PDB file of C-alpha atoms in Angstrom:
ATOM      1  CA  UNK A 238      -9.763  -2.717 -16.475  1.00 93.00           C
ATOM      2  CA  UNK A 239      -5.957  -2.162 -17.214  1.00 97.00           C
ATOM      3  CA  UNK A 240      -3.754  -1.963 -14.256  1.00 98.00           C
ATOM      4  CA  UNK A 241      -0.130  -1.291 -13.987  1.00 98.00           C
ATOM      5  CA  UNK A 242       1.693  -1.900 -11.380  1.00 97.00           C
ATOM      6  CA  UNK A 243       5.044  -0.368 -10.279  1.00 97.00           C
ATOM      7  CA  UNK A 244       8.046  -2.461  -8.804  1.00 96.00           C
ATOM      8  CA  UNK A 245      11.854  -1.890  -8.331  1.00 94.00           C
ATOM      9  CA  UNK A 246      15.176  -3.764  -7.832  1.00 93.00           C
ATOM     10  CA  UNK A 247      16.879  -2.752  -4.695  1.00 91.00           C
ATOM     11  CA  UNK A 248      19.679  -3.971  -2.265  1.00 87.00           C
ATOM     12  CA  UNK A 249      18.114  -6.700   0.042  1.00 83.00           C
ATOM     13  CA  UNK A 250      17.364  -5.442   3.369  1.00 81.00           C
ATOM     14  CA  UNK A 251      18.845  -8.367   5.130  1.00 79.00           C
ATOM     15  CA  UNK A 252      22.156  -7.199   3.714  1.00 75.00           C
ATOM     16  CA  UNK A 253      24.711  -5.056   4.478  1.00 76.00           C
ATOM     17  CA  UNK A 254      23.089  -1.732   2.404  1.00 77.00           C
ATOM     18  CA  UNK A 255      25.861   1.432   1.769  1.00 78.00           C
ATOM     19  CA  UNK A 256      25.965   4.250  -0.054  1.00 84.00           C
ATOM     20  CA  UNK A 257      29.236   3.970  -2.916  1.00 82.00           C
ATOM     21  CA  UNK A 258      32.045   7.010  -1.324  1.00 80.00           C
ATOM     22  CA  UNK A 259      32.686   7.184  -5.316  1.00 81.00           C
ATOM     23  CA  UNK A 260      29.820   7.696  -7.156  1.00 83.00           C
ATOM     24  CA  UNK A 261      27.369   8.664  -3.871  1.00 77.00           C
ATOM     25  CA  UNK A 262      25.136   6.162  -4.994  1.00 82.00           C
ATOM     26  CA  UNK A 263      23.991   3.654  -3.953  1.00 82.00           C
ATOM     27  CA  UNK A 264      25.920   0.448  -3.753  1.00 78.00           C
ATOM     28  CA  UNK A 265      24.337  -2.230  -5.966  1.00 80.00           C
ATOM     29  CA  UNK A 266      26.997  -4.789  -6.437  1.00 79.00           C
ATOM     30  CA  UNK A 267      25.057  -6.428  -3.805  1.00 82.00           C
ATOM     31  CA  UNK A 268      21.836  -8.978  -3.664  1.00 83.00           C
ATOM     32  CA  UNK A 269      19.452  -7.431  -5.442  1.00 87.00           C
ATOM     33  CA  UNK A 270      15.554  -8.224  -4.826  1.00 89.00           C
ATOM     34  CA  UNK A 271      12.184  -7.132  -5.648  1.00 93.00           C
ATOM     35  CA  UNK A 272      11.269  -4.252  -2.905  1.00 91.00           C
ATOM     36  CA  UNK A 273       8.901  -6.068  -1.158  1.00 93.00           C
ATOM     37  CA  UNK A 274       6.514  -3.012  -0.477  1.00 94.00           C
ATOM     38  CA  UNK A 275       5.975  -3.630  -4.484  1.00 95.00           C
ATOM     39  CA  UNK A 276       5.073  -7.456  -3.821  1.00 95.00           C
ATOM     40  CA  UNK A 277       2.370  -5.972  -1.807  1.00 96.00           C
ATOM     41  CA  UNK A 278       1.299  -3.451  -4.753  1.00 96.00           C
ATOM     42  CA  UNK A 279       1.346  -6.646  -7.006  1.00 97.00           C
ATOM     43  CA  UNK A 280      -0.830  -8.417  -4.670  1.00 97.00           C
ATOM     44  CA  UNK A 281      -3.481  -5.337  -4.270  1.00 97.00           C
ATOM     45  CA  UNK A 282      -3.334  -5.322  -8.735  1.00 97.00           C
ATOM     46  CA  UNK A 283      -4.170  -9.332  -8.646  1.00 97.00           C
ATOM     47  CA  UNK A 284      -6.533  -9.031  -6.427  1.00 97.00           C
ATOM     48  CA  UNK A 285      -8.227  -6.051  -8.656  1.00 97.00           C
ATOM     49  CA  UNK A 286      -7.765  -8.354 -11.090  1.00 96.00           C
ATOM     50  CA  UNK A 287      -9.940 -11.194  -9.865  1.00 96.00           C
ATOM     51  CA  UNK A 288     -12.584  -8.667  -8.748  1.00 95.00           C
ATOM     52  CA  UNK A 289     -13.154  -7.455 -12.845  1.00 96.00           C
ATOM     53  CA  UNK A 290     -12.791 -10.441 -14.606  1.00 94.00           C
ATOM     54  CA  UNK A 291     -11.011  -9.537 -17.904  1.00 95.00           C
ATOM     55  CA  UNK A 292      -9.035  -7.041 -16.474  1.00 96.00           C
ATOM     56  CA  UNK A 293      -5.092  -7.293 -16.882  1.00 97.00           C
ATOM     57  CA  UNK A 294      -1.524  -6.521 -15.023  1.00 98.00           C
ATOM     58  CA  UNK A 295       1.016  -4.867 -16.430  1.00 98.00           C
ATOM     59  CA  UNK A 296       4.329  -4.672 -14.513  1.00 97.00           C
ATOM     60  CA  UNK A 297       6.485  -1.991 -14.881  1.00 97.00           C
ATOM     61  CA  UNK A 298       9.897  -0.925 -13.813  1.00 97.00           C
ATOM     62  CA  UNK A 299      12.820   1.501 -14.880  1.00 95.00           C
ATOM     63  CA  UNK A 300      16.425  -0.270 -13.718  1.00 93.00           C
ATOM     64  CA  UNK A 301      19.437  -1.933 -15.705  1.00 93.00           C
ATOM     65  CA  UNK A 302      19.041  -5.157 -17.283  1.00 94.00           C
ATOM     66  CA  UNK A 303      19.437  -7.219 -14.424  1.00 94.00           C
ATOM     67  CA  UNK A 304      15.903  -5.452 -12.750  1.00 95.00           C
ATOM     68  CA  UNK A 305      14.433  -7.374 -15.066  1.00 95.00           C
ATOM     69  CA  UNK A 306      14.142 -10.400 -12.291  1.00 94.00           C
ATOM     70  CA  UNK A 307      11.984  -8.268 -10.468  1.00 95.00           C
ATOM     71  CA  UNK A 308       9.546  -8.275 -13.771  1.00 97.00           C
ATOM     72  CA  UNK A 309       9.573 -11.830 -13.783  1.00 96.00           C
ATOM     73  CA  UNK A 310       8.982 -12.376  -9.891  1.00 95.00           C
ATOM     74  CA  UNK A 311       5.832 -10.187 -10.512  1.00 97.00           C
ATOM     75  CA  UNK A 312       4.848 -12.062 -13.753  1.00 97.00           C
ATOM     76  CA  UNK A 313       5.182 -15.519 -11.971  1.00 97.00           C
ATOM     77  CA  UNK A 314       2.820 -14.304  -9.108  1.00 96.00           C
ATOM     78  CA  UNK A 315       0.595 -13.919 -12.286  1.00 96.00           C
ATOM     79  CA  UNK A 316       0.923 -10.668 -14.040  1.00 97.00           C
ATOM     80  CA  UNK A 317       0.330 -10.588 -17.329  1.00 97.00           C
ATOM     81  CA  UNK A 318       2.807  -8.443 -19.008  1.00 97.00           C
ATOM     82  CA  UNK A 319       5.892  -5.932 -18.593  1.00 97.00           C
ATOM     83  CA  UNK A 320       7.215  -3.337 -19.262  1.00 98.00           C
ATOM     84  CA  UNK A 321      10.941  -2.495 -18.884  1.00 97.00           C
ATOM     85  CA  UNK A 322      12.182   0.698 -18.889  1.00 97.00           C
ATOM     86  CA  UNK A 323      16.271   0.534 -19.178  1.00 96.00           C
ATOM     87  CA  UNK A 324      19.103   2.836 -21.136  1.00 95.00           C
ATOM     88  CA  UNK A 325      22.687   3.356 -19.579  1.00 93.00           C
ATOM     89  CA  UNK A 326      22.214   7.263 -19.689  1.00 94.00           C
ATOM     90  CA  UNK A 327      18.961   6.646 -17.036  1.00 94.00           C
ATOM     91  CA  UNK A 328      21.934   5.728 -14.325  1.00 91.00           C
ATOM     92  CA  UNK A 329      21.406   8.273 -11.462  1.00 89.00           C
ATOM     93  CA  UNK A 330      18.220   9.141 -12.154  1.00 92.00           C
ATOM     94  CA  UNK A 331      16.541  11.081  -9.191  1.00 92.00           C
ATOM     95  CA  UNK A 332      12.892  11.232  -7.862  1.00 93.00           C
ATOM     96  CA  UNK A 333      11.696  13.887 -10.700  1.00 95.00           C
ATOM     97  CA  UNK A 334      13.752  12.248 -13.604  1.00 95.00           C
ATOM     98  CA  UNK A 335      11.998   8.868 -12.647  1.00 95.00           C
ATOM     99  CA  UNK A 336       8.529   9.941 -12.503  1.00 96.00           C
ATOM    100  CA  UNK A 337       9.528  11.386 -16.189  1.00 96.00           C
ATOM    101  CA  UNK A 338      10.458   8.032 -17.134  1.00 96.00           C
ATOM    102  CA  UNK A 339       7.836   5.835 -15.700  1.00 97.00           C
ATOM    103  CA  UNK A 340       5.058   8.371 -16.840  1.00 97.00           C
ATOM    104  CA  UNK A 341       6.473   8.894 -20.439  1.00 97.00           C
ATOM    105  CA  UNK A 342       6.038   5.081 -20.511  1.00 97.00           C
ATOM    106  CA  UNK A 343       2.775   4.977 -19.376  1.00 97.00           C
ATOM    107  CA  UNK A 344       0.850   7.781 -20.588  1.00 96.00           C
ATOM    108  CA  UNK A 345      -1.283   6.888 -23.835  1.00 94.00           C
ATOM    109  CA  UNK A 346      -1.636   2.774 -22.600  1.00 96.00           C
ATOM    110  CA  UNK A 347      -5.015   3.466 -21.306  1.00 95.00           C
ATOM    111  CA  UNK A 348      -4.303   2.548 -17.643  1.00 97.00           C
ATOM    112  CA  UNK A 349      -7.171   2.905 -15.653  1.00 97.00           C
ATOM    113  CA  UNK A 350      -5.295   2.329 -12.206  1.00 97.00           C
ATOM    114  CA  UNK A 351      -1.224   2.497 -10.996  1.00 98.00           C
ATOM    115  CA  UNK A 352      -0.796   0.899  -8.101  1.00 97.00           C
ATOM    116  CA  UNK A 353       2.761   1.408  -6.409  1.00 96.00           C
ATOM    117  CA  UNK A 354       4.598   1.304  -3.138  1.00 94.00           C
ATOM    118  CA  UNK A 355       4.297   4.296  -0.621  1.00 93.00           C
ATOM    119  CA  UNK A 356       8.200   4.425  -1.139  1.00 88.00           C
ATOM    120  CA  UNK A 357      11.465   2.325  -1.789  1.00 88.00           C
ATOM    121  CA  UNK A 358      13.462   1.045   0.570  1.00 82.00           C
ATOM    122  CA  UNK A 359      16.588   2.738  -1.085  1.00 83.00           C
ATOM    123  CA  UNK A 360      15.803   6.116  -2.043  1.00 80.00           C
ATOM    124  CA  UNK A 361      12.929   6.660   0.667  1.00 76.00           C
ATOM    125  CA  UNK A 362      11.612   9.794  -1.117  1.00 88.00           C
ATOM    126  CA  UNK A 363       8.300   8.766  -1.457  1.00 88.00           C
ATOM    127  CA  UNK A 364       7.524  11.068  -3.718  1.00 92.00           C
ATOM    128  CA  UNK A 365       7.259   9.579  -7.065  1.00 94.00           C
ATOM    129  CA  UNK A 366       3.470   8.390  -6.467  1.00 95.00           C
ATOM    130  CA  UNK A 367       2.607  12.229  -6.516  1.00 95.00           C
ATOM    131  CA  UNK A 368       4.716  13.206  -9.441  1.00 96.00           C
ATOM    132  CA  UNK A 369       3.273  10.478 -11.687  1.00 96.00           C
ATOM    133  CA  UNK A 370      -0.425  11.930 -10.830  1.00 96.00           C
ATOM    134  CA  UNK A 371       0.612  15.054 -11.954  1.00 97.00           C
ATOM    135  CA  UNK A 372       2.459  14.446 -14.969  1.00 96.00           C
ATOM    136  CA  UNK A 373      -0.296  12.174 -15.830  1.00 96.00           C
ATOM    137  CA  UNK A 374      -3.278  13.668 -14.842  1.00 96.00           C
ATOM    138  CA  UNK A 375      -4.300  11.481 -12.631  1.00 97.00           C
ATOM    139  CA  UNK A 376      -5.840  11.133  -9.393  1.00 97.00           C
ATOM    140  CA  UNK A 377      -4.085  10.399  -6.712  1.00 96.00           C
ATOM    141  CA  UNK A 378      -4.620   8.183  -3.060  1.00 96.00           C
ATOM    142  CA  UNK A 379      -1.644   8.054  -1.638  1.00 94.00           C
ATOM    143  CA  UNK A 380      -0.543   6.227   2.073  1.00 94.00           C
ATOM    144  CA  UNK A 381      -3.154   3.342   1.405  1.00 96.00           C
ATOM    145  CA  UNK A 382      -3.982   0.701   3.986  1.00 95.00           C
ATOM    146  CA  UNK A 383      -7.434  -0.615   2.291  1.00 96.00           C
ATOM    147  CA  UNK A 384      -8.169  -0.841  -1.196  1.00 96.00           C
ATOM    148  CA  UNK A 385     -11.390  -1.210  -2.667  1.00 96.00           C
ATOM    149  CA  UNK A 386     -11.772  -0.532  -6.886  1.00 96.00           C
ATOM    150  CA  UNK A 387     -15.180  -0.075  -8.469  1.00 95.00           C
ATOM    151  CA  UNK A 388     -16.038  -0.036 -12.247  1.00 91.00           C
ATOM    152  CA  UNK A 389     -15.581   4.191 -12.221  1.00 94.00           C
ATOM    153  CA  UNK A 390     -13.372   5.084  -8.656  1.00 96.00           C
ATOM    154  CA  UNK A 391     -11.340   3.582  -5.723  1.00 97.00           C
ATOM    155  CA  UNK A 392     -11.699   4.155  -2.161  1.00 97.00           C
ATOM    156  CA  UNK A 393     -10.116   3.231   1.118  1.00 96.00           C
ATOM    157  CA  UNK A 394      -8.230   4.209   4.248  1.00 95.00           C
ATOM    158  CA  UNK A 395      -5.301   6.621   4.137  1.00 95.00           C
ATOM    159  CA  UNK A 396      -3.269   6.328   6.778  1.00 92.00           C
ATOM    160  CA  UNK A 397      -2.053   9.261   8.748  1.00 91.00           C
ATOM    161  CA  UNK A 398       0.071   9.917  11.802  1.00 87.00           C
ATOM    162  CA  UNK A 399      -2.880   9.690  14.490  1.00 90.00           C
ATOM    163  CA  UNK A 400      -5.057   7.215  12.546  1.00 91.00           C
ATOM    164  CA  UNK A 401      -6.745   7.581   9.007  1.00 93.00           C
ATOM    165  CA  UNK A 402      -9.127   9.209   6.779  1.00 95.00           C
ATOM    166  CA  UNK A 403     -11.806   7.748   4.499  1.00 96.00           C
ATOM    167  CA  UNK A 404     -10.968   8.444   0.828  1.00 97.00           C
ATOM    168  CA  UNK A 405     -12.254   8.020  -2.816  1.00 97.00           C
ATOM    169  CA  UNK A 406     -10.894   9.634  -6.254  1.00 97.00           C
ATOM    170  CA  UNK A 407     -12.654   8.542  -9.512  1.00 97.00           C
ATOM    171  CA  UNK A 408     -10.289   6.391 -12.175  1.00 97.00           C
ATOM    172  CA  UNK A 409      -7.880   6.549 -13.666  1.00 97.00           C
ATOM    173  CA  UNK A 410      -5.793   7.128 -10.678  1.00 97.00           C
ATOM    174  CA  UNK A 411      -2.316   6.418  -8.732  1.00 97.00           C
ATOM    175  CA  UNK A 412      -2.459   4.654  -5.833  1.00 97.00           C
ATOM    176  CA  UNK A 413       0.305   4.095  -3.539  1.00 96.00           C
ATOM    177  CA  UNK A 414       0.106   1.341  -0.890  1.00 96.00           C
ATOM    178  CA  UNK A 415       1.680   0.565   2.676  1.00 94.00           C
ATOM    179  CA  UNK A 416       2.851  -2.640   4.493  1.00 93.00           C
ATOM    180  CA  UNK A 417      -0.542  -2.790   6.149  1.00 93.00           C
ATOM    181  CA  UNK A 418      -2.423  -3.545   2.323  1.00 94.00           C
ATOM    182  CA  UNK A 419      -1.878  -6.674   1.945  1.00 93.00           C
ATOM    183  CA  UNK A 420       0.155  -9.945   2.322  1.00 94.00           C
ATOM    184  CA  UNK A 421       1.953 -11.053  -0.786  1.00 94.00           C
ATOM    185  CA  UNK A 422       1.239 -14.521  -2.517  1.00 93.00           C
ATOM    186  CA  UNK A 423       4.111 -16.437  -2.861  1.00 91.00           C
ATOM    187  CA  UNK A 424       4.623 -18.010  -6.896  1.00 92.00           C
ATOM    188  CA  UNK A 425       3.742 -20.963  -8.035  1.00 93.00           C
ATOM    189  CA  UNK A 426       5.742 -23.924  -9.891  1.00 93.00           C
ATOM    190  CA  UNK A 427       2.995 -23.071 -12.775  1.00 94.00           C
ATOM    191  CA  UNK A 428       3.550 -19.530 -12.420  1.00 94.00           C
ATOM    192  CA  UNK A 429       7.193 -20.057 -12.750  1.00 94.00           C
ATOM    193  CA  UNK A 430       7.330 -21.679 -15.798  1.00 94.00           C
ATOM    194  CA  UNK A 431       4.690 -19.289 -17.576  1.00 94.00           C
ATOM    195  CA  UNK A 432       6.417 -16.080 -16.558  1.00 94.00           C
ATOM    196  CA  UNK A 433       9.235 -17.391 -18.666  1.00 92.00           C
ATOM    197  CA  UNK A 434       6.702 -16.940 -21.737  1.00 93.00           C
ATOM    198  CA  UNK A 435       5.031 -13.466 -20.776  1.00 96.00           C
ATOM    199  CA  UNK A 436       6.024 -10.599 -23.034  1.00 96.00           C
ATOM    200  CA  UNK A 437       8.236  -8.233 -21.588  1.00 97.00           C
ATOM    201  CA  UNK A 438       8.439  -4.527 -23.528  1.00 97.00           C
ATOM    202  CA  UNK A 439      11.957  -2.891 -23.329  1.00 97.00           C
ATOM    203  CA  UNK A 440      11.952   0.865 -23.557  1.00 97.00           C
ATOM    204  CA  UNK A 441      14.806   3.737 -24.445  1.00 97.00           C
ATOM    205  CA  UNK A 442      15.127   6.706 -23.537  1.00 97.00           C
ATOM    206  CA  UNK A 443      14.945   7.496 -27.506  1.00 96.00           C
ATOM    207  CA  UNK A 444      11.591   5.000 -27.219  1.00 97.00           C
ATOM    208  CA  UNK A 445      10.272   7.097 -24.610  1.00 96.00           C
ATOM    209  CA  UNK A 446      10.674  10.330 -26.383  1.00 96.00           C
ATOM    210  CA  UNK A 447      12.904  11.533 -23.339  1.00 95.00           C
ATOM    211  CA  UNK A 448      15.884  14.337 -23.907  1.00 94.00           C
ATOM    212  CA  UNK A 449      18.908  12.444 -23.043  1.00 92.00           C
ATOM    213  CA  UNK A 450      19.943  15.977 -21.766  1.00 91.00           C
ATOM    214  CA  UNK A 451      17.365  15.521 -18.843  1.00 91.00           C
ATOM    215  CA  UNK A 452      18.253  12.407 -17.900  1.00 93.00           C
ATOM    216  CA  UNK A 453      20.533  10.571 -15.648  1.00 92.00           C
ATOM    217  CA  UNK A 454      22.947  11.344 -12.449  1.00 88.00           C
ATOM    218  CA  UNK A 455      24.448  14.156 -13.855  1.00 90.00           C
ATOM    219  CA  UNK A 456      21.353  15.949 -14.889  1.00 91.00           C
ATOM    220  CA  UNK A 457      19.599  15.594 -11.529  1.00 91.00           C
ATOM    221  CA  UNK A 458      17.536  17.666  -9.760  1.00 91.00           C
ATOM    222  CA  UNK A 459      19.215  16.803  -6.605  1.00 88.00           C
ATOM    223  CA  UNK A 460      22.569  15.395  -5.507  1.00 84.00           C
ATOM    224  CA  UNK A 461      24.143  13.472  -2.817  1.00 86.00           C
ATOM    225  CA  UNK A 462      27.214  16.256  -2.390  1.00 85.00           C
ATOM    226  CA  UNK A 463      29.051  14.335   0.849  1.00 85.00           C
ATOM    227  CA  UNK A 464      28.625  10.490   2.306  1.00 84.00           C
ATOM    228  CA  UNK A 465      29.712   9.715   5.515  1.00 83.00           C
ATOM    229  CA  UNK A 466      30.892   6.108   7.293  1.00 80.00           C
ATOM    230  CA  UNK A 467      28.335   5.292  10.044  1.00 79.00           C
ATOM    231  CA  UNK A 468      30.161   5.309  13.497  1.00 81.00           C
ATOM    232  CA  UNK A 469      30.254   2.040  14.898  1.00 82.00           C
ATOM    233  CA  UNK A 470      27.928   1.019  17.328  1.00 82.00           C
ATOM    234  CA  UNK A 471      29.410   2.069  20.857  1.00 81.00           C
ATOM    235  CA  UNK A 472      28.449   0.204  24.277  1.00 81.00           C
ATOM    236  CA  UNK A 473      25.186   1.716  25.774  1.00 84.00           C
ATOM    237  CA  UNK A 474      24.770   3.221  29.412  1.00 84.00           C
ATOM    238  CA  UNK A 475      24.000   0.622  32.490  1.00 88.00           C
ATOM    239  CA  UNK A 476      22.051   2.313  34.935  1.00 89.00           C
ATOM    240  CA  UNK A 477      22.739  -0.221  38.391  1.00 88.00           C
ATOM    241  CA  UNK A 478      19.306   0.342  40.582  1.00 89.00           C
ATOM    242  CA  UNK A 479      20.980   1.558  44.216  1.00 90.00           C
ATOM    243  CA  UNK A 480      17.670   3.282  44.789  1.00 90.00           C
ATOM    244  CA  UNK A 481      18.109   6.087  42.192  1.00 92.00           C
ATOM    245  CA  UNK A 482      17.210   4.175  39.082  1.00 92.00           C
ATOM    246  CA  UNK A 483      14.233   6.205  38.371  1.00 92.00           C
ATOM    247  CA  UNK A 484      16.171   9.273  38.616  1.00 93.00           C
ATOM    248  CA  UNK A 485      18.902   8.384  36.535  1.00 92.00           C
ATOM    249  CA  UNK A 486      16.867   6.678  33.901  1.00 93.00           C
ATOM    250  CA  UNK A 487      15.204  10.333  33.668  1.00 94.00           C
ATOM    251  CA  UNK A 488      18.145  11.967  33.171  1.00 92.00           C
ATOM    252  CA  UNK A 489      19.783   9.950  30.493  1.00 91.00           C
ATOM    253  CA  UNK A 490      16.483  10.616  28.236  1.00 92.00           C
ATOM    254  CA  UNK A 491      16.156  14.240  28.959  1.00 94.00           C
ATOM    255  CA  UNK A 492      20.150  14.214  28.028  1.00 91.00           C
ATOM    256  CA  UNK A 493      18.716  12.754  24.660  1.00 86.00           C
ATOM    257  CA  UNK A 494      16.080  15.435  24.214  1.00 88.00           C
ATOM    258  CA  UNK A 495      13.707  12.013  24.275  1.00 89.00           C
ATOM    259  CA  UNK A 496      11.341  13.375  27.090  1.00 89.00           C
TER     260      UNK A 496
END
């Protein structure tokens, strides 16, 4: 079984995370990590892995050079290969130029199963699971919180807003995972050193066949037209219990439409 997996460099959460008042991007002279939803949708591709002996990993991500960190985290948790989509006239891609890129990249490899994130922790869209199974022609389980992979078709629960649904879609197939899938494995000094070794293909947009017309910031579908400073955080409202707590306490969250 072939199995790529999707992963992407993005401002550390623990950090202070702002959009640029320049370019109305987002600001990434900043610690840069692997999204950790993707550690999870590495995990869930090892673990597919081990369960079809023979199979491999492919990891694959579209960012500037330095995102290629993020291919080498995956490869030392034992991936087997990469794939590295980068070109300067990418920068600003949005949701629909990206699922261009990643699927011009993948289409033809023979992948019988992309596993992703349910979305990243920058752009939040969640979208680009459902525009790779289109421009692929794939199927498509999206929202996963189980994962089970047979020779033929995958299967699991999708989770919804009151609970979840059984699903199954034959192969090949994109499947987008949530924090519930799985807990990440952390790398090894072995799996360090031999990540160092793994090939790593770097793609164009010229590679990937793409219309450098199409691509980046300003050729987007969509644009960020106005950013706005967050107000700082202002003292909250002490209710003092002299027998009307109750009342009070009501009042302040019907005053926030909250009830």
């Amino acid at each position: 079984m072939k199995i790529a997996v999707l992963v992407k460099e993005v401002p550390d959460t623990w950090g202070d995370r702002r959009i640029d008042p320049v370019t109305l991007r987002v600001d990434r002279h900043t610690d840069l990590v692997i999204d950790e939803i993707n550690e999870k949708a590495v995990e869930v591709a090892l673990l597919t892995k081990e369960a079809h002996p023979g199979s491999e990993v492919t990891v694959v991500t579209m960012g500037p050079p330095t995102a290629l960190a993020v291919i080498r985290k995956a490869l030392a948790m034992g991936a087997d290969t990469g794939i590295h989509v980068s070109d300067d006239g990418l920068a600003g891609s949005d949701a629909v130029q990206t699922s261009a890129a990643l699927a011009a990249a993948l289409e033809g490899r023979g992948f019988d199963l992309v596993i992703t994130g349910n979305e990243s922790t920058d752009g939040r869209t969640g979208a680009v699971p459902a525009m790779l199974a289109e421009r692929l022609g794939f199927a498509q389980l999206t929202f996963m919180r189980t994962l089970e992979v047979g020779t033929d078709a995958a299967s699991g629960e999708r989770l919804t807003a009151t609970g979840h649904v059984d699903v199954t879609a034959p192969l090949p197939a994109i499947v987008s995972v949530t924090e519930q899938i799985a807990e990440a494995r952390y790398p090894s000094f072995k799996g360090i050193m031999s990540a160092k070794k793994k090939k790593v293909e770097s793609l164009s947009i010229a590679d990937l066949g793409l219309d450098i017309s199409d691509t980046g910031g300003a050729h987007a579908w969509s644009a960020v037209e106005q950013v706005t400073e967050r107000p700082a955080r202002q003292g909250g409202t002490i209710i003092r219990d002299d027998g009307t707590a109750g009342t009070q306490v009501a009042e302040f969250l019907i005053a926030a439409k909250l009830i």
